[in-house]
CSV table of C-alpha atoms in Angstrom, one decimal:
chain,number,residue,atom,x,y,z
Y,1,UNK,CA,100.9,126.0,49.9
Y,2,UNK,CA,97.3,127.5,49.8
Y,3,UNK,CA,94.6,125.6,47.8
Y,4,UNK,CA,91.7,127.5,47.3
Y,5,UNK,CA,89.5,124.2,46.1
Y,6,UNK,CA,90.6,120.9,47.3
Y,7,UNK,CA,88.6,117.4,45.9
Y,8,UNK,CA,88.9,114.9,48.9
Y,9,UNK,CA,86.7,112.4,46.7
Y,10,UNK,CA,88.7,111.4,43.4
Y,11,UNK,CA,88.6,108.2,42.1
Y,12,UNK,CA,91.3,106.2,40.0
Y,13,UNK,CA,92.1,103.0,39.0
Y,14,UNK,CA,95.6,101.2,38.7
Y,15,UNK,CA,96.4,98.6,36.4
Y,16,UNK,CA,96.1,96.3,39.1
Y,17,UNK,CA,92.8,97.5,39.7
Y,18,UNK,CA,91.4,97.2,36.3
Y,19,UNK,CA,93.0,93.6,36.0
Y,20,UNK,CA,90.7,92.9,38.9
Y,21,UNK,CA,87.4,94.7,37.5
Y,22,UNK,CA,87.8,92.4,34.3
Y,23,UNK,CA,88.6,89.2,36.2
Y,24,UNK,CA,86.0,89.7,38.8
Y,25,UNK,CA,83.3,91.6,37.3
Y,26,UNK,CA,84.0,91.5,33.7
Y,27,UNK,CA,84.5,95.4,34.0
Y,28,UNK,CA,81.3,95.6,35.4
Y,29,UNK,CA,81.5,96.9,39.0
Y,30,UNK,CA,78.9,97.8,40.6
Y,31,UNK,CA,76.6,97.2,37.2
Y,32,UNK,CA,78.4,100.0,35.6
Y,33,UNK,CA,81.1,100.0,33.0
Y,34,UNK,CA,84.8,100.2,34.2
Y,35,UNK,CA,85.9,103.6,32.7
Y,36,UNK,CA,88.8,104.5,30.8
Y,37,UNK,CA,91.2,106.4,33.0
Y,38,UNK,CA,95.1,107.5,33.3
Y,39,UNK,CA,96.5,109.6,35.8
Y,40,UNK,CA,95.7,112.3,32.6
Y,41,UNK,CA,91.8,112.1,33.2
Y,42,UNK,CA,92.1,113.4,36.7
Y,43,UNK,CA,94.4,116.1,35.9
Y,44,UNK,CA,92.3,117.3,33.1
Y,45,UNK,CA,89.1,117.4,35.1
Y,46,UNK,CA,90.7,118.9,37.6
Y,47,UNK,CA,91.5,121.8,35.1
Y,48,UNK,CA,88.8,122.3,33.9
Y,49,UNK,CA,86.2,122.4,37.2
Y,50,UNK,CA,89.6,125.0,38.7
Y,51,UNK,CA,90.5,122.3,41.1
Y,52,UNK,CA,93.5,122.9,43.0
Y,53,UNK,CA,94.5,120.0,44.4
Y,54,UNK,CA,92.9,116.5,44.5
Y,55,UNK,CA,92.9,113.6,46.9
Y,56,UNK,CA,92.4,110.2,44.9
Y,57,UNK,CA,91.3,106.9,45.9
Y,58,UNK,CA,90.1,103.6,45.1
Y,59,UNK,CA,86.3,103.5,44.2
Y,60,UNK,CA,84.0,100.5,45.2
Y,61,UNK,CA,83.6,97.2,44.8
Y,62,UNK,CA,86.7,98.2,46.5
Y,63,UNK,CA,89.6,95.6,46.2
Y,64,UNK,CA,88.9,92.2,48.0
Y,65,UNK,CA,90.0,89.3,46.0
Y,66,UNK,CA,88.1,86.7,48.5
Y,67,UNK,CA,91.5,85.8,50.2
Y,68,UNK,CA,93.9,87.8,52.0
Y,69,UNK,CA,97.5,87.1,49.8
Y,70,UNK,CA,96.1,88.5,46.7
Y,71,UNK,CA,94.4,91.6,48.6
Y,72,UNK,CA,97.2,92.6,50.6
Y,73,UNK,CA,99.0,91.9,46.6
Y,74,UNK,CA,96.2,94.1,45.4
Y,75,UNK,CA,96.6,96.8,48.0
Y,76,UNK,CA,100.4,97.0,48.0
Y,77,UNK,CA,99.9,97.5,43.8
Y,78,UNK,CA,97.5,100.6,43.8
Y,79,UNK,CA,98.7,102.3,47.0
Y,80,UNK,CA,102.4,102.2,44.9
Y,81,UNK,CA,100.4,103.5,41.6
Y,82,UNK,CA,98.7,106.3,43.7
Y,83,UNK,CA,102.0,107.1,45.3
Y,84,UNK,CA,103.9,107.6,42.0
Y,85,UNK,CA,100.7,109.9,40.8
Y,86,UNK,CA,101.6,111.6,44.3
Y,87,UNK,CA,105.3,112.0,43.9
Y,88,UNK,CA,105.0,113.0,39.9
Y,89,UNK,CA,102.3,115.9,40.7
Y,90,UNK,CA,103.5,116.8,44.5
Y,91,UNK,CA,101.6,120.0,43.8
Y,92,UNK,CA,98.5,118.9,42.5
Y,93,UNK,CA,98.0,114.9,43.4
Y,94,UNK,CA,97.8,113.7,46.4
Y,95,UNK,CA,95.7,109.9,48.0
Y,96,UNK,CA,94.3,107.7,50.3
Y,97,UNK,CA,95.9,104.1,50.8
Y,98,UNK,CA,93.6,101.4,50.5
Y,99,UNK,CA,93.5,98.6,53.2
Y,100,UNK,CA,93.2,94.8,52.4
Y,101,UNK,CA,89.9,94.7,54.6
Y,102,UNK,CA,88.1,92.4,56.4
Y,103,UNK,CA,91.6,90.4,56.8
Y,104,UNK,CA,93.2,92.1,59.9
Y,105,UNK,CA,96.9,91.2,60.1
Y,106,UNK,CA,97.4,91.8,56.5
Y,107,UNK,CA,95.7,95.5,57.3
Y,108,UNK,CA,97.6,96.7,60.3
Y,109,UNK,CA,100.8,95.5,58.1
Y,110,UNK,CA,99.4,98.2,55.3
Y,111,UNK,CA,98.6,101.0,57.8
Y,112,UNK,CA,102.2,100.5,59.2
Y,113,UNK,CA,104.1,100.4,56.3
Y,114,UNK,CA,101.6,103.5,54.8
Y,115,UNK,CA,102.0,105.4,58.2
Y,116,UNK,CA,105.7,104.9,58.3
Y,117,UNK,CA,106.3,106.3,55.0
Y,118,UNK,CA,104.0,109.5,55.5
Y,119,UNK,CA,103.3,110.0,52.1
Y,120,UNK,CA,99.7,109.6,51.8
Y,121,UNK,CA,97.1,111.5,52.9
Y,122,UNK,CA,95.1,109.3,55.0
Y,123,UNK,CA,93.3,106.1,54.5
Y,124,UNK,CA,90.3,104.6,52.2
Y,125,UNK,CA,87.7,102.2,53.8
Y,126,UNK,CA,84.5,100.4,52.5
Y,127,UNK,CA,81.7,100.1,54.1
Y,128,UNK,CA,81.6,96.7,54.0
Y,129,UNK,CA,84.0,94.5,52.4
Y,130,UNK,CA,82.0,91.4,51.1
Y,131,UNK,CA,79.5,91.5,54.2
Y,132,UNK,CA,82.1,93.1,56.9
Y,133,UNK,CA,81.1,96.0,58.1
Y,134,UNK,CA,82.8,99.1,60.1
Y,135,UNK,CA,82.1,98.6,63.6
Y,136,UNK,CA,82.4,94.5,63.7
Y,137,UNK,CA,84.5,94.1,66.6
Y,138,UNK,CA,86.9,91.2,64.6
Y,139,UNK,CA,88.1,95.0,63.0
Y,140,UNK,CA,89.3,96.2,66.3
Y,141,UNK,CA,93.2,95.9,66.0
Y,142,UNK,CA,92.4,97.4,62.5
Y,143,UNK,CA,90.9,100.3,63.9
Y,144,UNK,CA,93.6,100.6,67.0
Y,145,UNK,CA,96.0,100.6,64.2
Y,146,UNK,CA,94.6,104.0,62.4
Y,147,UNK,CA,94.5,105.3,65.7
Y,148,UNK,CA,97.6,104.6,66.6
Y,149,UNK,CA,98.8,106.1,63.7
Y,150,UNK,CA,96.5,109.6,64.1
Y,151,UNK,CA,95.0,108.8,61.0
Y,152,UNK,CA,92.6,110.3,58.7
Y,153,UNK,CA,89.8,107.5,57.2
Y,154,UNK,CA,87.8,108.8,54.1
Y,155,UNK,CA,85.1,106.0,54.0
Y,156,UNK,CA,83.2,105.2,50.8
Y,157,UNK,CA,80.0,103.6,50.2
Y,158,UNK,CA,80.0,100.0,48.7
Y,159,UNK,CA,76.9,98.2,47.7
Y,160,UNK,CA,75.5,96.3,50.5
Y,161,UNK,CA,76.6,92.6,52.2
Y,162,UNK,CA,73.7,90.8,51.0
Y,163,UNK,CA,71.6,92.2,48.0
Y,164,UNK,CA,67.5,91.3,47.5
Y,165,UNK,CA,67.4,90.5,44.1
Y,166,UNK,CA,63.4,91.4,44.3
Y,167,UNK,CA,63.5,94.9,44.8
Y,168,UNK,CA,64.9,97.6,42.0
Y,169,UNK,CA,66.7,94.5,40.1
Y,170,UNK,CA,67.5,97.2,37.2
Y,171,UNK,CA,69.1,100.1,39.4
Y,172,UNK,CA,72.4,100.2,39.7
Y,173,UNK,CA,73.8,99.9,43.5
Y,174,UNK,CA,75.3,103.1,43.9
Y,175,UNK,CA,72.5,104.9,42.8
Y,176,UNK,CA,70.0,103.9,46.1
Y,177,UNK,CA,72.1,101.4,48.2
Y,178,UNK,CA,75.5,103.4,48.4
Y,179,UNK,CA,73.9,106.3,50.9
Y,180,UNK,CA,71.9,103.4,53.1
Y,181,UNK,CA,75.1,101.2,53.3
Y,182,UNK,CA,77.0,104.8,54.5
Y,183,UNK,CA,74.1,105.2,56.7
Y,184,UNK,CA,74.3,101.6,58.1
Y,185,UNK,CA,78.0,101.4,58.6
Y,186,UNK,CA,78.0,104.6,60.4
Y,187,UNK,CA,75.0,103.8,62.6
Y,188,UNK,CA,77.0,100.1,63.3
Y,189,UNK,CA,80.2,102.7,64.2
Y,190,UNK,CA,78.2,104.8,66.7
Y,191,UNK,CA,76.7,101.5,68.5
Y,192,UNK,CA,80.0,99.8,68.6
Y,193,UNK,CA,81.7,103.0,70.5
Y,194,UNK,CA,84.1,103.4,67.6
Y,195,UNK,CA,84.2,107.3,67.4
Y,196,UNK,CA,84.8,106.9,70.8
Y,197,UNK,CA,87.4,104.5,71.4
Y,198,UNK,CA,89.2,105.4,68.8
Y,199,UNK,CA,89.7,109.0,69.4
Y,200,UNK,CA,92.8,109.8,67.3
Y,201,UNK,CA,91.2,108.6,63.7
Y,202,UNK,CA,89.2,111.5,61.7
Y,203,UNK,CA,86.8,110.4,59.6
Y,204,UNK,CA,85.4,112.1,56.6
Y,205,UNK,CA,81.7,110.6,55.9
Y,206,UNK,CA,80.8,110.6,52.2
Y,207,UNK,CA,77.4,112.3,51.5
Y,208,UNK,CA,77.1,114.5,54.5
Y,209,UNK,CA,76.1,111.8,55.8
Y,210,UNK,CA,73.9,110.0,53.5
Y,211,UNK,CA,70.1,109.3,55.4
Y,212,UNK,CA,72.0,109.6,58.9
Y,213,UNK,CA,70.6,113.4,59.8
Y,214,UNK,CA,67.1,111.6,59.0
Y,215,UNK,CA,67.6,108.7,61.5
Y,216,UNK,CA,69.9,110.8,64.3
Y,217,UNK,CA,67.5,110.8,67.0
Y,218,UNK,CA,67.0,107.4,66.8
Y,219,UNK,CA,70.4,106.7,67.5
Y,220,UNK,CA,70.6,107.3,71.3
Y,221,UNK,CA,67.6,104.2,72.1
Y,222,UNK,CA,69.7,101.9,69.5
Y,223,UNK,CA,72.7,102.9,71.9
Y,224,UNK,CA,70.7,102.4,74.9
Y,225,UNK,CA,69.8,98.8,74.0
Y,226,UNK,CA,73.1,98.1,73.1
Y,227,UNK,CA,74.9,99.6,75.4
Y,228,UNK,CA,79.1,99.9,74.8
């Protein structure tokens, strides 16, 4: 089928996932109010901005519980929310899994399971998840799995690992913080050779890139003293 405008950057949010915005953040993710939302809000914008076709995903804080049963829990319940969005609207809906990062095993199980089913679209990844970034080597079976598995990753900013409570204290995260942390993870990718050893994953960077085309040529001396 031909889509003439395709979103690859929809957000949505299970009942799983809203359970976990109350519990954890009080609704309060990211210092802004967890929105109302059914599967309804996404077809209705898409209407009326003449979308096509739209991707959705998990937004940030992203869905780490602080142990690894109750996100691989959480990631099993909105990949099988986004799936039943995907198999309702075949024609309109389609997603990215989420991944129970920073705990490996319980990841590689998710890609595996995702991959072997070959309904969705690609995968979702933080930046960080509480403090681990893209690129720390303790993700490297993570990463062999997605490319194993030819996979496309949509990353997606999160607010930083550690926050300084001295500087803008009243601005929300994803309004400054969410396009350095792209811009950190990516830089911590390219030092850590993971575009190049893992050849087979396509990754779509949120924000063209975020402050990275400011910072480029800088990248080859960060390479050079730290050398992969």
């Amino acid at each position: 089928m031909l889509y003439n405008k395709i979103d690859v950057h929809a957000h949505y949010l299970s009942p799983g996932y809203k359970k976990f915005l109350k519990d954890q953040f009080n609704d309060m993710g990211d210092g802004v109010k967890t929105p109302d939302y059914s599967i309804d809000t996404t077809l209705s914008i898409m209407d009326k901005t003449k979308i096509d076709y739209s991707i959705i995903s998990i937004s940030s804080p992203h869905i780490n519980t602080g142990e690894a049963s109750g996100t691989l829990e959480l990631a099993n319940e909105v990949n099988d929310y986004a799936l039943t969005q995907h198999r309702k609207y075949a024609k309109k809906i389609g997603f990215f899994a989420s991944v129970p990062m920073p705990y490996v095993d319980e990841s590689v199980q998710v890609i595996n399971q995702v991959a072997k089913t070959g309904q969705a679209a690609g995968f979702t990844l933080p930046t960080n998840s509480r403090g681990t970034y893209l690129g720390d080597p303790k993700l490297d079976p993570m990463m062999q799995a997605l490319d194993d598995a030819h996979a496309i990753v949509a990353l997606h900013p999160n607010a930083p690992g550690i926050v300084d409570s001295n500087v803008n204290p009243t601005v929300p995260q994803p309004i400054l913080e969410f396009f350095f942390d792209t811009t950190r993870t990516v830089v911590n990718m390219l030092v850590n050779g993971i575009f190049t050893c893992y050849p087979n994953i396509q990754f779509i960077i949120p924000h063209a890139g975020a402050v990275l085309p400011l910072v480029a040529n800088r990248i080859p001396l960060a390479r050079s003293l730290n050398p992969t």
